[in-house]
Short mmCIF file of C-alpha atoms in Angstrom, two decimals:
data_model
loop_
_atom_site.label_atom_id
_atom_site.label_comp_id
_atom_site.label_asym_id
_atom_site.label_seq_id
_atom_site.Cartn_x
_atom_site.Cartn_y
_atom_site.Cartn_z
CA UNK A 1 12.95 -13.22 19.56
CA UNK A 2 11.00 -15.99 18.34
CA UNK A 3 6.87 -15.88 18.44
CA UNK A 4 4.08 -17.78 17.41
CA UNK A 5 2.06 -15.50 16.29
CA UNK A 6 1.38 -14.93 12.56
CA UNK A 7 1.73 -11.16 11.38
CA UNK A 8 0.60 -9.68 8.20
CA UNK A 9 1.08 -5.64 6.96
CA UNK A 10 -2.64 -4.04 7.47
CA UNK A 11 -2.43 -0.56 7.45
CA UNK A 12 0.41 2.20 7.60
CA UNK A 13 -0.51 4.69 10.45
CA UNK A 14 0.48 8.30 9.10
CA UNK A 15 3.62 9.15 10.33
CA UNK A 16 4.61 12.90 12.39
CA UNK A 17 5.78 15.47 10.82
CA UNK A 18 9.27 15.91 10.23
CA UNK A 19 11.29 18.10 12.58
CA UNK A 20 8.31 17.86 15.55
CA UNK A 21 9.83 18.24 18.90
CA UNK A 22 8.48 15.68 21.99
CA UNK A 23 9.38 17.40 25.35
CA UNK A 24 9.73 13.92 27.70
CA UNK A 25 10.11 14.60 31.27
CA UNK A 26 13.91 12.58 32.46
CA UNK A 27 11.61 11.63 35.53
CA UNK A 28 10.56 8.84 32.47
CA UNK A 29 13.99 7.40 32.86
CA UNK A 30 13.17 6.76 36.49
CA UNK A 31 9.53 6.12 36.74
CA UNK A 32 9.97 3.54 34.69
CA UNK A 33 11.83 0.19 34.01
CA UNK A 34 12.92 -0.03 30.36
CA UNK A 35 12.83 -3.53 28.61
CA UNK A 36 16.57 -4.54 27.51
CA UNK A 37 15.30 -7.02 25.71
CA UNK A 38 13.19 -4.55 22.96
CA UNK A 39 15.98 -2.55 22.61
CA UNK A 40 18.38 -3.33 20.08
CA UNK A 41 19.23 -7.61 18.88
CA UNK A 42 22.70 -8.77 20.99
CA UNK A 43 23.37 -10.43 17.57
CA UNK A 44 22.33 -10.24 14.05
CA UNK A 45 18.81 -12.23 12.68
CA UNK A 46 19.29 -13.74 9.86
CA UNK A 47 15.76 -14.68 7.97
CA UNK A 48 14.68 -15.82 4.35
CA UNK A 49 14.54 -12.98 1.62
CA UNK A 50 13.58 -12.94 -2.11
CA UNK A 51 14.83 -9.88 -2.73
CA UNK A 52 17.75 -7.22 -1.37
CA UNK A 53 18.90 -6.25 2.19
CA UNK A 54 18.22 -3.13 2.90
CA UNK A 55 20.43 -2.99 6.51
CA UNK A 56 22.39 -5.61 6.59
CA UNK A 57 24.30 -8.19 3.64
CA UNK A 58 22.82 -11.25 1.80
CA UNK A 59 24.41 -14.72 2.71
CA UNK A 60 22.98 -16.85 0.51
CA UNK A 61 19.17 -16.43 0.63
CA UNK A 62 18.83 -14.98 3.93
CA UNK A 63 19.59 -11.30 4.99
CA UNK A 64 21.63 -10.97 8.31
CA UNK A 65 20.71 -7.68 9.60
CA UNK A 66 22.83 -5.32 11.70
CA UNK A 67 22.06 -4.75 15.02
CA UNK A 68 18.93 -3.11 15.43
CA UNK A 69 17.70 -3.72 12.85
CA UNK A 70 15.45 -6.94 11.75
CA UNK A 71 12.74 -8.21 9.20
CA UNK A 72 12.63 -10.29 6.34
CA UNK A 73 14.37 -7.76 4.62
CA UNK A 74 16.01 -5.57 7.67
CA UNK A 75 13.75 -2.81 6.85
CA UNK A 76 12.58 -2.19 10.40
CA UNK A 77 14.01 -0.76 12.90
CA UNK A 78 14.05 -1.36 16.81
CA UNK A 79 11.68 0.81 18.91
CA UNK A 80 13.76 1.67 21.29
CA UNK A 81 17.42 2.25 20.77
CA UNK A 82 20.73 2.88 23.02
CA UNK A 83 23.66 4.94 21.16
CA UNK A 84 26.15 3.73 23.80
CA UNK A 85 27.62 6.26 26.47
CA UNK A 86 29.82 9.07 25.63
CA UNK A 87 28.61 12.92 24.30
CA UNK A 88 25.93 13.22 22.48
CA UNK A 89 25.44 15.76 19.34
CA UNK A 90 23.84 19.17 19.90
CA UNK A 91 22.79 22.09 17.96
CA UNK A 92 22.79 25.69 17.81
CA UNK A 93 21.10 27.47 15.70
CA UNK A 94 22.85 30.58 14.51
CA UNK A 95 21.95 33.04 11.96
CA UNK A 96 24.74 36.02 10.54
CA UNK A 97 24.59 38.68 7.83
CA UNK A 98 27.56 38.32 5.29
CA UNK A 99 28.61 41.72 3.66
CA UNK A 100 31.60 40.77 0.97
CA UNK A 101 29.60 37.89 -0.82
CA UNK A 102 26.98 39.84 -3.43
CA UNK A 103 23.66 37.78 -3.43
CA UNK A 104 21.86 36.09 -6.29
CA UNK A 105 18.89 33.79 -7.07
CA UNK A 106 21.61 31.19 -7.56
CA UNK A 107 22.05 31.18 -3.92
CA UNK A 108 18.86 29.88 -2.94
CA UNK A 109 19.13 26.99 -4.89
CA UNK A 110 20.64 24.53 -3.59
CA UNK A 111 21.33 22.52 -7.09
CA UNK A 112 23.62 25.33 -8.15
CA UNK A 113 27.07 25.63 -8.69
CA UNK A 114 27.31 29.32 -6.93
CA UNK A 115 25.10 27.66 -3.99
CA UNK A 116 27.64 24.57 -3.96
CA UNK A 117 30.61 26.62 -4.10
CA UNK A 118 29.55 28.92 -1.09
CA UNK A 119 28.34 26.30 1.12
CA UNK A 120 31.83 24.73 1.07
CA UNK A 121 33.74 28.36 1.85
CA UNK A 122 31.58 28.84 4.23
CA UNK A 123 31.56 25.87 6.47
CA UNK A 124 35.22 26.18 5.83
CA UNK A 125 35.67 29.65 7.05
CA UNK A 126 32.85 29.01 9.89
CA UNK A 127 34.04 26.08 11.22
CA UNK A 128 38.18 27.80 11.55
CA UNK A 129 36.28 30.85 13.55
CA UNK A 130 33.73 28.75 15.93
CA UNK A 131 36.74 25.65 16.35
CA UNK A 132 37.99 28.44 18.77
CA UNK A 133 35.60 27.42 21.48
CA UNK A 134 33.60 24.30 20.50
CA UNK A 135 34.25 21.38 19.06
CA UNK A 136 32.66 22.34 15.49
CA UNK A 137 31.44 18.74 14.41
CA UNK A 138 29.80 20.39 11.14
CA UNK A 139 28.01 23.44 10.29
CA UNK A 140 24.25 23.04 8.57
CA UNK A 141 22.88 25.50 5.90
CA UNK A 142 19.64 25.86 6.91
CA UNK A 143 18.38 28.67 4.42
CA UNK A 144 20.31 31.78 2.35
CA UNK A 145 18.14 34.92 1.97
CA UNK A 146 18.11 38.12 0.53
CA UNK A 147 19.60 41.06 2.68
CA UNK A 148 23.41 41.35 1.76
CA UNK A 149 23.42 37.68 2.23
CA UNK A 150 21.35 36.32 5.53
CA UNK A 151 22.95 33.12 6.46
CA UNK A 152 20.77 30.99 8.77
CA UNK A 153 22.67 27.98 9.85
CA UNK A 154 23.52 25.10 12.73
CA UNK A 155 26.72 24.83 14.13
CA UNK A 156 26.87 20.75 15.34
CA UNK A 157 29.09 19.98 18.73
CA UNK A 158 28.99 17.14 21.33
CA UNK A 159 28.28 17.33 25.29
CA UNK A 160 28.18 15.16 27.74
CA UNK A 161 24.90 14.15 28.94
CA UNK A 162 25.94 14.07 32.76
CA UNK A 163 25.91 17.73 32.51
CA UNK A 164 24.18 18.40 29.51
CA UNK A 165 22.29 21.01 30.01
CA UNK A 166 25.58 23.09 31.60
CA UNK A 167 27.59 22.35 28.84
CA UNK A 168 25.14 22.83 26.14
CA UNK A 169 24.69 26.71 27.54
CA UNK A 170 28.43 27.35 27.67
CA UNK A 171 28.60 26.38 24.01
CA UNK A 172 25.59 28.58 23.06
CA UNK A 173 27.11 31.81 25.36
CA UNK A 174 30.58 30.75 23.74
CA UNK A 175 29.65 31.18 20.35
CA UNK A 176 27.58 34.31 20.66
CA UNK A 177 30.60 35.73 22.21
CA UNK A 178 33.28 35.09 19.37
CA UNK A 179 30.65 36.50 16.79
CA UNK A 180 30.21 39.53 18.72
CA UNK A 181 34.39 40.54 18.83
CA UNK A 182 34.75 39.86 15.50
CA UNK A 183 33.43 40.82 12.38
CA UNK A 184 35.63 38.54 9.99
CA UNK A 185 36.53 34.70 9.86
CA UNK A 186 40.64 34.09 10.29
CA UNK A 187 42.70 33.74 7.17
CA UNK A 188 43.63 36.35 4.98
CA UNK A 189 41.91 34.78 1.64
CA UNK A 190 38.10 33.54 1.05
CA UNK A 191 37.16 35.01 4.81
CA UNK A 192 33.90 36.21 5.29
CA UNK A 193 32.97 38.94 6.72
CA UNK A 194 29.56 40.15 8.34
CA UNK A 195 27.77 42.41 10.20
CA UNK A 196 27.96 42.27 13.91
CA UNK A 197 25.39 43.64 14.73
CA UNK A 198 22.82 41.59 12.82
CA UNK A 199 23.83 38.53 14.37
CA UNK A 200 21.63 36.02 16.53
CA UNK A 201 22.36 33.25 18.45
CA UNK A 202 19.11 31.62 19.59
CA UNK A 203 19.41 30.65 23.31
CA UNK A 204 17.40 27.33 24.84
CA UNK A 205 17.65 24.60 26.74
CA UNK A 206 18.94 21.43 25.30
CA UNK A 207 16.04 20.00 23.61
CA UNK A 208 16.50 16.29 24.61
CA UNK A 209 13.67 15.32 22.04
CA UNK A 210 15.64 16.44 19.38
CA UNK A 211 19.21 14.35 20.36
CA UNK A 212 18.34 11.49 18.08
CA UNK A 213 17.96 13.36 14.76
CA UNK A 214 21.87 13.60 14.91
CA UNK A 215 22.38 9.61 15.94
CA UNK A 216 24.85 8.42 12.95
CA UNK A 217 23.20 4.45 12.33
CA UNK A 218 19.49 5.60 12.65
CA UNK A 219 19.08 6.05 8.94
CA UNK A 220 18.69 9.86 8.25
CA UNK A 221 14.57 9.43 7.16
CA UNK A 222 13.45 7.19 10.11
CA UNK A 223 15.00 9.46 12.60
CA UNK A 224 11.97 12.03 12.21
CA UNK A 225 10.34 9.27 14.29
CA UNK A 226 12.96 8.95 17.27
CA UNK A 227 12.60 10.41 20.39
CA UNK A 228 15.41 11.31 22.92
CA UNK A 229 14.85 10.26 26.57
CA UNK A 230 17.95 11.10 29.01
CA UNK A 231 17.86 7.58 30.83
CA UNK A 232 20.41 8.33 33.83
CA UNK A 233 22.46 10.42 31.83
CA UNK A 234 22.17 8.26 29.15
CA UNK A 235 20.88 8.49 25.72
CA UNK A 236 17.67 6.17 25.25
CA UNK A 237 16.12 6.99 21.36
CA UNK A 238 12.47 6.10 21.54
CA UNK A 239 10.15 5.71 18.47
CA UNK A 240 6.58 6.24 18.23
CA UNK A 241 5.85 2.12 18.94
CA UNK A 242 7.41 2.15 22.42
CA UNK A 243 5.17 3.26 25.06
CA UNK A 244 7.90 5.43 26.69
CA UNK A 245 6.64 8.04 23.61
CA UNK A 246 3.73 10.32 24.42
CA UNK A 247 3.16 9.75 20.93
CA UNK A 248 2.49 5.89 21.41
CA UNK A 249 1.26 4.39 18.62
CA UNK A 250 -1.14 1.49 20.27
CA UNK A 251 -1.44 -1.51 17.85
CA UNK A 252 -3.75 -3.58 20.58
CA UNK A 253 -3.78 -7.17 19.27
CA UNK A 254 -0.99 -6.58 16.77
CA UNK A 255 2.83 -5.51 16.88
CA UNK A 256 4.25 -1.84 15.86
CA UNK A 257 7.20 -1.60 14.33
CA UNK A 258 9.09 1.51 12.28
CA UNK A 259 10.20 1.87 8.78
CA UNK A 260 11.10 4.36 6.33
CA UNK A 261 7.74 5.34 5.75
CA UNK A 262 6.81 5.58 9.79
CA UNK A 263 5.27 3.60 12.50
CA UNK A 264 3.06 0.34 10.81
CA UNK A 265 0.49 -1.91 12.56
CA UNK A 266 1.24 -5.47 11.67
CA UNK A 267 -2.12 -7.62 12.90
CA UNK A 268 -1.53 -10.84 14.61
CA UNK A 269 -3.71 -14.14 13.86
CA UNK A 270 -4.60 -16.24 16.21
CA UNK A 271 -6.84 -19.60 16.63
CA UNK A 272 -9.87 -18.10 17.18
CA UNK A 273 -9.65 -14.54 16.18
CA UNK A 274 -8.14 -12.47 12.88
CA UNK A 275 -7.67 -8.96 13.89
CA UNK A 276 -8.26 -5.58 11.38
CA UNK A 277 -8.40 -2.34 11.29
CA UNK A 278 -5.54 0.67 11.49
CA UNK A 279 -4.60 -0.09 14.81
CA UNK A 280 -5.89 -3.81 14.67
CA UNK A 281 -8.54 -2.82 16.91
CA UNK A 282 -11.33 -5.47 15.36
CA UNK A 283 -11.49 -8.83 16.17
CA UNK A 284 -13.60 -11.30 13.41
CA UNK A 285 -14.48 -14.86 14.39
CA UNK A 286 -13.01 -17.63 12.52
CA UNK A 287 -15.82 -19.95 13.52
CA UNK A 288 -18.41 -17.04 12.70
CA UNK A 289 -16.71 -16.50 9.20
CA UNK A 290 -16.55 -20.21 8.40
CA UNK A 291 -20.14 -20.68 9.32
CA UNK A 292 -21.16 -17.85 7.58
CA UNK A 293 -19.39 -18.75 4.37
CA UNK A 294 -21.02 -22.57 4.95
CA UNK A 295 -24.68 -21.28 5.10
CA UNK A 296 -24.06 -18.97 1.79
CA UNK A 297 -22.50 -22.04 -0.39
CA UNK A 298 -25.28 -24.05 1.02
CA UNK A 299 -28.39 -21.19 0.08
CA UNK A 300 -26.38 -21.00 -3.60
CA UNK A 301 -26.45 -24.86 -4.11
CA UNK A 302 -29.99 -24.77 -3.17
CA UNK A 303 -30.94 -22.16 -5.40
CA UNK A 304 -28.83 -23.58 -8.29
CA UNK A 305 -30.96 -26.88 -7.75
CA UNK A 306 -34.28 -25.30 -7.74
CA UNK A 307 -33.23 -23.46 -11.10
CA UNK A 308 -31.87 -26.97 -12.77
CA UNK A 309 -35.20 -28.51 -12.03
CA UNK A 310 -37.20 -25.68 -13.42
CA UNK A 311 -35.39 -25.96 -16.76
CA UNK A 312 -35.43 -29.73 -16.83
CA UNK A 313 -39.53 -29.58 -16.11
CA UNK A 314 -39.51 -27.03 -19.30
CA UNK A 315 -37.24 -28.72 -21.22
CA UNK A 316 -40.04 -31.89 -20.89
CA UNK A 317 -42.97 -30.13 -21.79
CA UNK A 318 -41.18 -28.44 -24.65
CA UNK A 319 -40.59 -31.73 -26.02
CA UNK A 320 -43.74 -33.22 -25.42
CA UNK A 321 -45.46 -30.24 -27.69
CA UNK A 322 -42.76 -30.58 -30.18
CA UNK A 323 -44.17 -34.42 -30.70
CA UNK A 324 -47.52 -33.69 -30.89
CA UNK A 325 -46.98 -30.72 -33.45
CA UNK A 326 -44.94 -33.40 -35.73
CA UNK A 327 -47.40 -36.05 -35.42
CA UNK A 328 -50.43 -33.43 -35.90
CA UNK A 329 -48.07 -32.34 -39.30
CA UNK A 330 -47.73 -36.04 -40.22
CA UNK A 331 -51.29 -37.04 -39.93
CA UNK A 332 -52.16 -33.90 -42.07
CA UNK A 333 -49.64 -35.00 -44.63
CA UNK A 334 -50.90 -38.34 -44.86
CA UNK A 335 -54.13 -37.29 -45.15
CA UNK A 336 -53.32 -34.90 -48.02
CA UNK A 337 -51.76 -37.63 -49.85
CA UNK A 338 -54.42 -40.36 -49.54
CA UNK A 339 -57.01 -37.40 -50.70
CA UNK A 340 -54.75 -36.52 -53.88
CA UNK A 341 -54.31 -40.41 -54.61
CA UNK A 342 -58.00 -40.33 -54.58
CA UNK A 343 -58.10 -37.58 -56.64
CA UNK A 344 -56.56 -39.57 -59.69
CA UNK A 345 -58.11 -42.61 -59.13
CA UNK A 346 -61.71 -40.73 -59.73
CA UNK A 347 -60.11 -38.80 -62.36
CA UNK A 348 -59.16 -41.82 -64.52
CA UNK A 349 -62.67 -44.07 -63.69
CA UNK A 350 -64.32 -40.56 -64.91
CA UNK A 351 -63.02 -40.59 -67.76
CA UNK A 352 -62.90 -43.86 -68.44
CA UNK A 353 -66.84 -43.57 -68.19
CA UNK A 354 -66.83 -40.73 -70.51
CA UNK A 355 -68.83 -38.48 -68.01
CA UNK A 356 -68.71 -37.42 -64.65
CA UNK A 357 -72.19 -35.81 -62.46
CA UNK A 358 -71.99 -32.25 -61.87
CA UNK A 359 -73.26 -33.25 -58.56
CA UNK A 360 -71.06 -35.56 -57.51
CA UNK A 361 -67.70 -33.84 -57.52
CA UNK A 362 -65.64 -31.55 -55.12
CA UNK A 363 -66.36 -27.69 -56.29
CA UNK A 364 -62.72 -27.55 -56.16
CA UNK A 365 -61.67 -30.72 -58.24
CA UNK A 366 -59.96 -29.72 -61.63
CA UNK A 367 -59.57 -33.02 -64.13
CA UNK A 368 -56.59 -32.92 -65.68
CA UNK A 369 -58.20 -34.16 -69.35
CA UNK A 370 -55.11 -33.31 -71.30
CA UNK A 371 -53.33 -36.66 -69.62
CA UNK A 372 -56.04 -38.94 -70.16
CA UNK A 373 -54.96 -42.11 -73.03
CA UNK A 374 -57.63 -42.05 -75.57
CA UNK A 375 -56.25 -44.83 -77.23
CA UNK A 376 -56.59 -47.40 -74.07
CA UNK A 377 -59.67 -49.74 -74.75
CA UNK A 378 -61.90 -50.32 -71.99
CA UNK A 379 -63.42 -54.37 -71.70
CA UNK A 380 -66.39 -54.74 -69.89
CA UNK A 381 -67.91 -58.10 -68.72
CA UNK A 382 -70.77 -58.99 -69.48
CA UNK A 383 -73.46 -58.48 -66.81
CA UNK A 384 -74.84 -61.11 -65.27
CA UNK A 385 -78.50 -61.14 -63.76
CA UNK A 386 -79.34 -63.07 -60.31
CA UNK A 387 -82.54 -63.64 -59.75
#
């Protein structure tokens, strides 16, 4: 589906907790019309990627996704997905004592080689006993505790969802009835054997909610966030985005959409409006942020003229002092040199003269006697009266 909106990653909503169980009323299925078109892509999208596929194949620089899947990447998945008619995988939880299999730490990890080597015997011999009355699809270690050895495990068969609910108690009686006649799996090596009467089959109705944690292409960690829905006797998996959840994630002006990390908000952007916030639930004003952004650039050029002016006005006067100072220092140099050529010029008609008045000179004049010629002769005209 092709849109003109823009969409960019704001915030990742926190996803449920794994293994939560959504009770959703099958009245949904016909209270409601579901969208075909949301549902899964009739063929794959291919878009531009830079890097890997993560479901789907790279043909050339685009990723082709597989169906229900999309993205630039095909990291998301659809929000509301259709595994196709036929059964539908069920579980019941079962939990048996075994008495000829000594327990160790070893057991309860599952890294080991003892825990690796049991698990396989015992979905071996489990499967041979329960294959008897269901259709044993796998069987599910949950947890190995102390006690002789306390097996709690899943035992994984298919119903039909026409009669779901019928079928899924027949299995559950079935199975509680085989491990109560017998104390042993068949064979007559590696069979187990446990005590009858500390086995429990837990009895409930088929959990609907729970149908899509066993769907084969949702990818084992997104399914935590699929719901079942039986839509007229059909299997409809739901994820927190569509609004058939009671766990609808509500993105307002923005699209949800699933990954392996959970249900994300991606905002849209439109002419007028950007929207934030974790469900995009704030709208800001293009025009407001534009103007706003205007008026600050415009109070920052102002103040960056005032500021040039000030130093240019300081810069002036500076200069103007700095001219006076050096003609103040010149005219004081000048002064001091006229005054010191005067200095001589006295000094050399005083001696010349052979005497100088004690009242005529400077307190602070010093002759310097040892540079005056001796030898020079001195002419002097003669002096003429006018009468």
């Amino acid at each position: 589906m092709t849109t003109s909106n823009q969409y960019s990653t704001t915030i990742t909503v926190s996803p449920l907790p794994p293994g939560k169980v959504t009770t959703i009323p099958n009245s949904i299925a016909t209270t409601k019309a579901l969208s075909t078109s949301n549902t899964y892509s009739i063929s794959p999208s291919t878009v531009t990627t830079a890097g890997s596929c993560a479901y789907g194949y790279l043909s050339g620089s685009n990723c082709v996704c597989k169906e229900n899947f999309h993205g630039s990447k095909c990291d998301l998945i659809s929000n509301e997905v259709r595994p196709g008619e036929g059964p539908v995988v069920v579980k019941v939880k079962v939990t048996i004592v075994v008495v000829n299999v000594k327990y160790s730490s070893e057991l309860s990890d599952k890294k080991s080689s003892e825990y690796i080597d049991f698990e396989k015997r015992f979905k071996e011999e489990m499967c041979k006993l329960y294959s008897d009355v269901v259709v044993c699809i796998d069987i599910r270690i949950i947890s190995v505790k102390q006690g002789s050895v306390v097996v709690e495990h899943e035992v994984l068969t298919n119903v039909s969802l026409t009669n779901g609910n019928e079928q899924y108690y027949k299995a559950v009686r079935d199975i509680n009835n085989t491990l109560s006649r017998t104390n042993s799996t068949p064979g007559e090596t590696g069979f187990l054997e446990f005590d009858v009467s500390r086995t429990q089959v837990q009895e409930s109705k088929l959990d609907f909610a729970g149908l899509c944690s066993e769907v084969d292409f949702i990818p084992e960690d997104m399914r935590q966030y699929f719901y079942g829905v039986n839509e007229s006797n059909r299997l409809l998996c739901v994820s927190n985005c569509s609004s058939f959840n009671p766990e609808f994630v509500n993105c307002n002006e923005g699209q949800c959409s699933i990954s392996k990390t959970g249900p994300h908000c991606y905002c849209k952007t439109s002419g007028e409006f950007w929207y934030t916030g974790d469900r995009c639930e704030n709208s800001v004003s293009k025009a407001g942020v534009i103007a706003g952004v205007t008026i600050g650039l415009a109070v920052l050029l102002l103040i960056f003229i005032v500021v040039v002016v000030k130093l240019i006005r300081r810069r002036g006067k500076t200069g103007k002092e700095t001219l006076v100072d050096n003609e103040h220092h010149w005219y004081n140099a000048w002064e001091g040199e006229n005054f010191e050529k005067g200095q001589n010029r006295n000094s050399a008609s005083n001696s010349n003269n052979g005497s100088q008045s004690s009242n005529s000179g400077n307190r602070e004049f010093r002759p310097a006697l040892h540079k005056v010629n001796t030898d020079v002769k001195i002419r002097t005209g003669r002096a003429k009266v006018t009468h």
